[in-house]
Amino acid sequence: MSFDFSASLSRRFVLGLAVSGAGLLVCGGRVNATALPQMVVHRDPTCGCCHKWVEHLVANGFPVTVNDVPGMRAVKAKLGVPPDLASCHTAEVDGYVVEGHVPASAIKRLISDKPQARGLAVPGMPVGSPGMEGGEPETYDVILFNADTRQTFGRYREDKAV
């Protein structure tokens, strides 16, 4: 099953984002996202935190399509996500893979800087990362990865760089 999450937002929510300066433009009564690339998020249909992460992406201006996939291991293997970097959902954007609860600001930097890499990952499910709000926030690393290399792309607490 696939659906366009951006299209399912309420008009009030989208207009609230535009007024708050979240990267949306209101032109002639229409709401248009700025020029961020389409993201495709693959997730297990029973996962609730994935939905919250998608809300974070949309609130930060990304157009998002969600694919509910019962066999996420196969998706991760096909897209080249190393098992030690795995989390609950996997996304594709602008030729990159985004694994786990990566903040939108890190994804924007990735697509702007265009490093030679397979993608970004936040292994596990750190408390306080986008989609995992609640409880005492942890500081966590966003990892830039290729098949055989890894480096810290940024360190975050909640969805802010530290």
mmCIF file of C-alpha atoms in Angstrom:
data_model
loop_
_atom_site.group_PDB
_atom_site.id
_atom_site.type_symbol
_atom_site.label_atom_id
_atom_site.label_comp_id
_atom_site.label_asym_id
_atom_site.label_seq_id
_atom_site.Cartn_x
_atom_site.Cartn_y
_atom_site.Cartn_z
ATOM 1 C CA MET A 1 0.000 0.000 0.000
ATOM 2 C CA SER A 2 1.280 3.467 -0.852
ATOM 3 C CA PHE A 3 -0.062 6.913 -0.165
ATOM 4 C CA ASP A 4 1.074 10.501 -0.509
ATOM 5 C CA PHE A 5 1.370 11.696 3.077
ATOM 6 C CA SER A 6 1.715 15.338 2.010
ATOM 7 C CA ALA A 7 -1.685 15.278 0.299
ATOM 8 C CA SER A 8 -3.391 13.919 3.421
ATOM 9 C CA LEU A 9 -2.499 16.891 5.611
ATOM 10 C CA SER A 10 -5.320 19.087 6.733
ATOM 11 C CA ARG A 11 -5.535 22.555 5.185
ATOM 12 C CA ARG A 12 -5.270 24.140 8.657
ATOM 13 C CA PHE A 13 -2.018 22.223 9.382
ATOM 14 C CA VAL A 14 -0.445 23.185 6.052
ATOM 15 C CA LEU A 15 -1.475 26.827 6.393
ATOM 16 C CA GLY A 16 -0.108 26.836 9.953
ATOM 17 C CA LEU A 17 3.227 25.635 8.617
ATOM 18 C CA ALA A 18 3.230 28.369 5.978
ATOM 19 C CA VAL A 19 2.531 31.061 8.551
ATOM 20 C CA SER A 20 5.195 29.674 10.896
ATOM 21 C CA GLY A 21 7.857 29.941 8.191
ATOM 22 C CA ALA A 22 8.405 26.215 7.795
ATOM 23 C CA GLY A 23 9.486 26.549 4.169
ATOM 24 C CA LEU A 24 6.119 26.714 2.439
ATOM 25 C CA LEU A 25 4.851 29.427 0.134
ATOM 26 C CA VAL A 26 1.245 30.538 -0.164
ATOM 27 C CA CYS A 27 0.529 31.745 -3.696
ATOM 28 C CA GLY A 28 -2.920 32.614 -5.006
ATOM 29 C CA GLY A 29 -4.710 30.508 -2.395
ATOM 30 C CA ARG A 30 -2.521 27.458 -3.085
ATOM 31 C CA VAL A 31 0.120 26.040 -0.792
ATOM 32 C CA ASN A 32 3.325 24.899 -2.525
ATOM 33 C CA ALA A 33 6.344 23.217 -0.970
ATOM 34 C CA THR A 34 9.741 24.730 -1.701
ATOM 35 C CA ALA A 35 12.036 22.823 -4.033
ATOM 36 C CA LEU A 36 12.887 19.896 -1.785
ATOM 37 C CA PRO A 37 13.023 16.501 -3.503
ATOM 38 C CA GLN A 38 10.364 13.837 -3.061
ATOM 39 C CA MET A 39 11.071 11.314 -0.307
ATOM 40 C CA VAL A 40 9.833 7.742 -0.404
ATOM 41 C CA VAL A 41 9.586 6.182 3.053
ATOM 42 C CA HIS A 42 9.379 2.401 3.422
ATOM 43 C CA ARG A 43 7.973 1.267 6.759
ATOM 44 C CA ASP A 44 6.320 -1.634 8.491
ATOM 45 C CA PRO A 45 2.563 -0.914 8.534
ATOM 46 C CA THR A 46 2.361 -1.555 12.285
ATOM 47 C CA CYS A 47 5.046 0.976 13.290
ATOM 48 C CA GLY A 48 3.779 4.163 14.979
ATOM 49 C CA CYS A 49 7.066 6.061 15.300
ATOM 50 C CA CYS A 50 7.544 5.971 11.525
ATOM 51 C CA HIS A 51 4.343 7.990 11.126
ATOM 52 C CA LYS A 52 5.689 10.597 13.557
ATOM 53 C CA TRP A 53 9.002 10.788 11.652
ATOM 54 C CA VAL A 54 7.088 11.359 8.402
ATOM 55 C CA GLU A 55 5.162 14.194 10.103
ATOM 56 C CA HIS A 56 8.551 15.734 11.027
ATOM 57 C CA LEU A 57 9.697 15.527 7.385
ATOM 58 C CA VAL A 58 6.502 17.092 6.041
ATOM 59 C CA ALA A 59 6.623 19.849 8.676
ATOM 60 C CA ASN A 60 10.131 20.613 7.361
ATOM 61 C CA GLY A 61 8.984 20.940 3.753
ATOM 62 C CA PHE A 62 9.615 17.489 2.273
ATOM 63 C CA PRO A 63 6.995 15.964 -0.014
ATOM 64 C CA VAL A 64 6.673 12.361 1.217
ATOM 65 C CA THR A 65 5.184 9.157 -0.139
ATOM 66 C CA VAL A 66 4.887 6.249 2.304
ATOM 67 C CA ASN A 67 5.084 2.587 1.271
ATOM 68 C CA ASP A 68 3.834 0.099 3.859
ATOM 69 C CA VAL A 69 6.079 -2.962 3.492
ATOM 70 C CA PRO A 70 5.770 -6.006 5.751
ATOM 71 C CA GLY A 71 9.286 -7.277 4.817
ATOM 72 C CA MET A 72 11.591 -4.400 5.745
ATOM 73 C CA ARG A 73 14.755 -6.548 5.906
ATOM 74 C CA ALA A 74 14.527 -7.147 2.171
ATOM 75 C CA VAL A 75 14.100 -3.414 1.496
ATOM 76 C CA LYS A 76 17.147 -2.581 3.630
ATOM 77 C CA ALA A 77 19.252 -5.250 1.906
ATOM 78 C CA LYS A 78 18.181 -4.048 -1.558
ATOM 79 C CA LEU A 79 19.045 -0.424 -0.702
ATOM 80 C CA GLY A 80 22.402 -1.299 0.878
ATOM 81 C CA VAL A 81 21.716 -0.498 4.536
ATOM 82 C CA PRO A 82 24.364 -2.252 6.671
ATOM 83 C CA PRO A 83 22.733 -4.390 9.396
ATOM 84 C CA ASP A 84 24.612 -2.563 12.180
ATOM 85 C CA LEU A 85 23.028 0.744 11.090
ATOM 86 C CA ALA A 86 19.467 -0.571 10.826
ATOM 87 C CA SER A 87 16.448 1.089 12.404
ATOM 88 C CA CYS A 88 12.722 0.751 11.825
ATOM 89 C CA HIS A 89 12.178 2.633 8.534
ATOM 90 C CA THR A 90 14.174 3.316 5.384
ATOM 91 C CA ALA A 91 13.745 6.239 2.999
ATOM 92 C CA GLU A 92 15.030 7.230 -0.414
ATOM 93 C CA VAL A 93 15.697 10.834 -1.412
ATOM 94 C CA ASP A 94 17.719 12.370 -4.234
ATOM 95 C CA GLY A 95 19.730 9.177 -4.828
ATOM 96 C CA TYR A 96 20.505 8.634 -1.129
ATOM 97 C CA VAL A 97 19.224 6.214 1.505
ATOM 98 C CA VAL A 98 18.065 7.575 4.859
ATOM 99 C CA GLU A 99 17.839 4.972 7.621
ATOM 100 C CA GLY A 100 16.034 5.603 10.877
ATOM 101 C CA HIS A 101 15.192 8.759 12.782
ATOM 102 C CA VAL A 102 17.429 11.197 10.901
ATOM 103 C CA PRO A 103 16.513 14.866 11.480
ATOM 104 C CA ALA A 104 15.249 16.793 8.447
ATOM 105 C CA SER A 105 18.061 19.339 8.895
ATOM 106 C CA ALA A 106 20.651 16.579 8.357
ATOM 107 C CA ILE A 107 18.815 15.362 5.246
ATOM 108 C CA LYS A 108 18.711 18.907 3.864
ATOM 109 C CA ARG A 109 22.466 19.216 4.446
ATOM 110 C CA LEU A 110 23.031 15.836 2.741
ATOM 111 C CA ILE A 111 21.174 16.835 -0.425
ATOM 112 C CA SER A 112 22.817 20.269 -0.432
ATOM 113 C CA ASP A 113 26.414 19.077 0.148
ATOM 114 C CA LYS A 114 26.047 15.930 -2.024
ATOM 115 C CA PRO A 115 28.851 13.880 -0.414
ATOM 116 C CA GLN A 116 30.011 10.637 -2.005
ATOM 117 C CA ALA A 117 28.014 8.254 0.190
ATOM 118 C CA ARG A 118 25.205 5.724 0.154
ATOM 119 C CA GLY A 119 23.290 7.688 2.767
ATOM 120 C CA LEU A 120 22.639 8.660 6.364
ATOM 121 C CA ALA A 121 21.619 6.541 9.330
ATOM 122 C CA VAL A 122 20.594 6.875 12.939
ATOM 123 C CA PRO A 123 20.919 3.314 14.228
ATOM 124 C CA GLY A 124 18.335 2.098 16.701
ATOM 125 C CA MET A 125 15.667 4.419 18.012
ATOM 126 C CA PRO A 126 17.227 7.104 20.242
ATOM 127 C CA VAL A 127 14.831 8.879 22.582
ATOM 128 C CA GLY A 128 14.352 12.480 21.493
ATOM 129 C CA SER A 129 15.122 11.902 17.824
ATOM 130 C CA PRO A 130 12.362 12.929 15.366
ATOM 131 C CA GLY A 131 9.494 10.488 15.823
ATOM 132 C CA MET A 132 10.836 9.269 19.176
ATOM 133 C CA GLU A 133 9.861 12.255 21.315
ATOM 134 C CA GLY A 134 9.059 11.736 24.975
ATOM 135 C CA GLY A 135 11.211 10.740 27.903
ATOM 136 C CA GLU A 136 14.688 12.117 28.574
ATOM 137 C CA PRO A 137 16.266 13.004 25.176
ATOM 138 C CA GLU A 138 19.539 11.266 24.288
ATOM 139 C CA THR A 139 22.421 12.724 22.319
ATOM 140 C CA TYR A 140 22.872 10.641 19.159
ATOM 141 C CA ASP A 141 25.032 10.556 16.042
ATOM 142 C CA VAL A 142 23.895 10.737 12.440
ATOM 143 C CA ILE A 143 26.207 8.464 10.458
ATOM 144 C CA LEU A 144 27.240 9.046 6.831
ATOM 145 C CA PHE A 145 27.831 5.614 5.311
ATOM 146 C CA ASN A 146 28.983 3.658 2.288
ATOM 147 C CA ALA A 147 29.183 -0.116 2.004
ATOM 148 C CA ASP A 148 32.453 -0.274 3.926
ATOM 149 C CA THR A 149 32.928 3.156 5.552
ATOM 150 C CA ARG A 150 31.211 5.184 8.233
ATOM 151 C CA GLN A 151 31.779 8.637 9.648
ATOM 152 C CA THR A 152 29.880 10.943 11.955
ATOM 153 C CA PHE A 153 27.892 13.437 9.878
ATOM 154 C CA GLY A 154 26.546 15.251 12.919
ATOM 155 C CA ARG A 155 25.700 14.914 16.584
ATOM 156 C CA TYR A 156 22.173 15.787 17.684
ATOM 157 C CA ARG A 157 20.050 16.142 20.774
ATOM 158 C CA GLU A 158 16.375 16.076 19.903
ATOM 159 C CA ASP A 159 16.438 17.392 16.308
ATOM 160 C CA LYS A 160 19.111 20.064 16.895
ATOM 161 C CA ALA A 161 22.834 19.803 16.125
ATOM 162 C CA VAL A 162 25.060 19.887 19.223
#
